[in-house]
Amino acid sequence: MNVHKRIEKENSWSLRKILISLFLMGGAGFFLSVLIREGFFMGWELYFALACYFVILTALLIIDIGIIRKIYYKMEIDKGKLKIRDGVISRAIYIPLDRVYYIESMKLDDEIHYESIIVIDKKVNHKKIKAFNEDVMLRYKNLFDFYMDLKERYPQKSFYYYKVNHNRYKFIYYMYMLYKNCERCKFSDTSMDIVKRYVEGR
């Protein structure tokens, strides 16, 4: 199965999970209302049952919001810029393709779960774009050699980074898209492994 078919399957399953969640919310609410109407709960039991229902409702809503956010997350090439839509209502991030210098990826807990860092030299007014400095090296020691190389080659430049935690097949396509369009950008070995996954259709 190629990556695009996996993406379609992934999106279909995500929508199914949302529908199941909505069904559970409605079903639980209806069942609770019937029990209340029949006088099944007395005194404090009623308040406890309502509290439990709202806790479950809140948990399901949080899960649904997370799924929707992943569905709406998008990277695309738009007039020589990388456009990142990081959420449903968040403002898009625009980064010129020739300002992307490096992409590092770290494999996390399952087959397609990674954390990726995109290093750029353009300051973007967005909360997800942060300074790429010594403090970052304390958290990501595998970036140290690249950071020192940047400081040596471009001592006057300031660099920034965008971080994304991803576990969906569309990010495999996004990584391939960046590889094909960002000519200046270097990819770490792990990032290249993600690109190869797309090429090999796995």
Short mmCIF file of C-alpha atoms in Angstrom, two decimals:
data_model
loop_
_atom_site.label_atom_id
_atom_site.label_comp_id
_atom_site.label_asym_id
_atom_site.label_seq_id
_atom_site.Cartn_x
_atom_site.Cartn_y
_atom_site.Cartn_z
CA MET A 1 0.00 0.00 0.00
CA ASN A 2 1.50 3.37 -1.00
CA VAL A 3 1.64 6.38 1.30
CA HIS A 4 -1.28 8.26 -0.32
CA LYS A 5 -3.62 5.29 0.14
CA ARG A 6 -2.48 5.07 3.75
CA ILE A 7 -3.27 8.78 4.16
CA GLU A 8 -6.81 8.24 2.82
CA LYS A 9 -7.29 5.29 5.17
CA GLU A 10 -5.90 7.31 8.08
CA ASN A 11 -8.29 10.23 7.42
CA SER A 12 -11.25 7.86 7.08
CA TRP A 13 -10.41 6.19 10.40
CA SER A 14 -10.01 9.57 12.11
CA LEU A 15 -13.48 10.67 10.97
CA ARG A 16 -14.89 7.33 12.11
CA LYS A 17 -13.39 7.83 15.58
CA ILE A 18 -15.02 11.26 15.82
CA LEU A 19 -18.42 9.81 14.83
CA ILE A 20 -18.04 7.01 17.40
CA SER A 21 -17.17 9.59 20.05
CA LEU A 22 -20.23 11.71 19.17
CA PHE A 23 -22.42 8.60 19.28
CA LEU A 24 -21.08 7.74 22.75
CA MET A 25 -21.72 11.30 23.97
CA GLY A 26 -25.28 11.30 22.66
CA GLY A 27 -26.02 7.75 23.82
CA ALA A 28 -24.67 8.35 27.32
CA GLY A 29 -26.59 11.62 27.58
CA PHE A 30 -29.84 9.99 26.46
CA PHE A 31 -29.39 7.02 28.82
CA LEU A 32 -28.63 9.35 31.74
CA SER A 33 -31.69 11.51 31.00
CA VAL A 34 -33.93 8.41 30.99
CA LEU A 35 -32.54 7.28 34.36
CA ILE A 36 -33.07 10.75 35.83
CA ARG A 37 -36.63 10.92 34.46
CA GLU A 38 -37.44 7.52 35.97
CA GLY A 39 -36.16 8.65 39.37
CA PHE A 40 -33.26 6.18 39.42
CA PHE A 41 -30.97 8.69 41.17
CA MET A 42 -31.78 10.20 44.54
CA GLY A 43 -30.15 13.18 46.26
CA TRP A 44 -26.37 13.29 45.94
CA GLU A 45 -26.44 10.36 43.48
CA LEU A 46 -27.89 12.66 40.83
CA TYR A 47 -25.07 15.20 41.20
CA PHE A 48 -22.48 12.42 41.16
CA ALA A 49 -23.97 10.91 37.97
CA LEU A 50 -24.01 14.32 36.26
CA ALA A 51 -20.42 14.99 37.34
CA CYS A 52 -19.30 11.62 35.92
CA TYR A 53 -21.12 12.32 32.65
CA PHE A 54 -19.48 15.73 32.24
CA VAL A 55 -16.04 14.28 33.01
CA ILE A 56 -16.54 11.67 30.28
CA LEU A 57 -17.93 14.32 27.93
CA THR A 58 -14.91 16.56 28.51
CA ALA A 59 -12.46 13.70 27.93
CA LEU A 60 -14.14 12.73 24.65
CA LEU A 61 -14.19 16.35 23.48
CA ILE A 62 -10.46 16.73 24.20
CA ILE A 63 -9.76 13.57 22.20
CA ASP A 64 -11.92 14.84 19.31
CA ILE A 65 -10.18 18.22 19.28
CA GLY A 66 -6.81 16.45 19.06
CA ILE A 67 -8.03 14.34 16.13
CA ILE A 68 -9.49 17.37 14.32
CA ARG A 69 -6.26 19.31 14.83
CA LYS A 70 -4.27 16.48 13.21
CA ILE A 71 -6.75 16.27 10.32
CA TYR A 72 -6.47 20.00 9.60
CA TYR A 73 -2.68 20.16 10.00
CA LYS A 74 -1.26 20.91 6.57
CA MET A 75 2.02 21.72 4.83
CA GLU A 76 2.07 22.91 1.23
CA ILE A 77 4.22 24.83 -1.23
CA ASP A 78 2.71 28.23 -2.05
CA LYS A 79 4.55 30.63 -4.39
CA GLY A 80 8.04 29.63 -3.33
CA LYS A 81 7.14 29.42 0.35
CA LEU A 82 6.43 26.63 2.77
CA LYS A 83 2.95 27.20 4.18
CA ILE A 84 2.19 25.46 7.46
CA ARG A 85 -1.33 25.34 8.84
CA ASP A 86 -0.78 24.16 12.42
CA GLY A 87 -4.34 23.71 13.67
CA VAL A 88 -7.92 24.59 12.79
CA ILE A 89 -8.00 28.30 13.63
CA SER A 90 -4.31 29.14 14.05
CA ARG A 91 -2.63 31.61 11.70
CA ALA A 92 -0.63 30.03 8.88
CA ILE A 93 3.19 30.09 8.98
CA TYR A 94 4.98 31.16 5.77
CA ILE A 95 8.67 30.32 5.30
CA PRO A 96 10.59 30.98 2.04
CA LEU A 97 11.91 27.66 0.74
CA ASP A 98 15.44 29.05 0.32
CA ARG A 99 15.50 30.01 4.02
CA VAL A 100 15.15 26.39 5.21
CA TYR A 101 18.60 25.12 6.24
CA TYR A 102 18.19 21.83 8.04
CA ILE A 103 15.64 19.23 9.10
CA GLU A 104 16.35 16.89 12.01
CA SER A 105 13.98 14.09 13.00
CA MET A 106 13.97 11.93 16.11
CA LYS A 107 12.11 8.62 16.14
CA LEU A 108 9.81 8.25 19.14
CA ASP A 109 7.66 5.39 20.36
CA ASP A 110 6.19 3.65 17.31
CA GLU A 111 6.73 3.01 13.61
CA ILE A 112 5.77 6.45 12.26
CA HIS A 113 5.99 8.60 15.40
CA TYR A 114 8.67 11.28 15.05
CA GLU A 115 9.60 14.69 16.35
CA SER A 116 11.02 16.92 13.63
CA ILE A 117 12.80 20.26 13.82
CA ILE A 118 13.00 22.61 10.83
CA VAL A 119 15.83 25.16 11.10
CA ILE A 120 15.43 28.46 9.22
CA ASP A 121 17.18 31.83 9.07
CA LYS A 122 14.04 33.97 8.85
CA LYS A 123 12.37 35.42 11.91
CA VAL A 124 8.65 34.72 11.68
CA ASN A 125 6.18 36.38 14.01
CA HIS A 126 4.49 33.22 15.22
CA LYS A 127 4.53 31.53 18.63
CA LYS A 128 5.64 28.22 17.08
CA ILE A 129 8.83 29.77 15.63
CA LYS A 130 11.55 30.02 18.30
CA ALA A 131 15.20 31.07 18.48
CA PHE A 132 17.71 28.36 17.57
CA ASN A 133 20.39 28.90 20.22
CA GLU A 134 22.44 27.25 22.97
CA ASP A 135 19.32 26.57 25.05
CA VAL A 136 18.00 24.33 22.29
CA MET A 137 21.23 22.29 22.43
CA LEU A 138 20.48 21.36 26.04
CA ARG A 139 17.32 19.57 24.87
CA TYR A 140 18.53 18.33 21.48
CA LYS A 141 22.18 17.35 21.78
CA ASN A 142 22.10 15.67 18.37
CA LEU A 143 21.82 19.16 16.83
CA PHE A 144 25.04 20.40 18.41
CA ASP A 145 27.38 19.67 15.47
CA PHE A 146 25.05 21.30 12.99
CA TYR A 147 24.57 24.32 15.26
CA MET A 148 28.33 24.83 15.60
CA ASP A 149 28.74 24.50 11.83
CA LEU A 150 26.09 27.18 11.27
CA LYS A 151 27.75 29.56 13.74
CA GLU A 152 31.09 29.06 12.01
CA ARG A 153 29.77 29.54 8.47
CA TYR A 154 27.28 32.34 9.24
CA PRO A 155 28.54 34.14 12.36
CA GLN A 156 26.33 37.19 11.76
CA LYS A 157 23.11 35.32 11.11
CA SER A 158 20.37 34.46 13.59
CA PHE A 159 18.56 31.15 13.21
CA TYR A 160 15.15 29.92 14.28
CA TYR A 161 13.31 26.62 14.38
CA TYR A 162 9.87 25.10 14.09
CA LYS A 163 9.12 21.84 15.92
CA VAL A 164 6.39 19.35 15.15
CA ASN A 165 5.51 16.04 16.78
CA HIS A 166 3.96 13.78 14.14
CA ASN A 167 2.60 10.25 13.87
CA ARG A 168 0.57 10.30 10.67
CA TYR A 169 1.43 9.15 7.17
CA LYS A 170 0.83 12.56 5.62
CA PHE A 171 4.01 13.77 7.35
CA ILE A 172 5.95 11.19 5.38
CA TYR A 173 4.64 12.89 2.24
CA TYR A 174 5.42 16.35 3.68
CA MET A 175 9.01 15.32 4.34
CA TYR A 176 9.36 14.12 0.74
CA MET A 177 7.79 17.39 -0.47
CA LEU A 178 10.36 19.40 1.50
CA TYR A 179 13.17 17.24 0.15
CA LYS A 180 12.08 17.93 -3.44
CA ASN A 181 11.58 21.68 -3.01
CA CYS A 182 14.13 22.93 -0.45
CA GLU A 183 17.38 22.88 -2.45
CA ARG A 184 19.55 24.42 0.26
CA CYS A 185 18.20 22.26 3.06
CA LYS A 186 20.20 19.40 4.57
CA PHE A 187 18.42 16.39 6.01
CA SER A 188 19.57 14.29 8.94
CA ASP A 189 19.86 10.52 8.47
CA THR A 190 16.55 9.95 10.23
CA SER A 191 14.83 12.61 8.11
CA MET A 192 16.17 10.91 4.99
CA ASP A 193 14.78 7.60 6.25
CA ILE A 194 11.33 9.24 6.30
CA VAL A 195 11.85 10.47 2.72
CA LYS A 196 12.84 6.93 1.68
CA ARG A 197 9.64 5.57 3.23
CA TYR A 198 7.66 7.72 0.79
CA VAL A 199 9.77 6.71 -2.21
CA GLU A 200 9.50 3.02 -1.29
CA GLY A 201 5.78 3.30 -0.51
CA ARG A 202 5.97 1.93 3.02
#
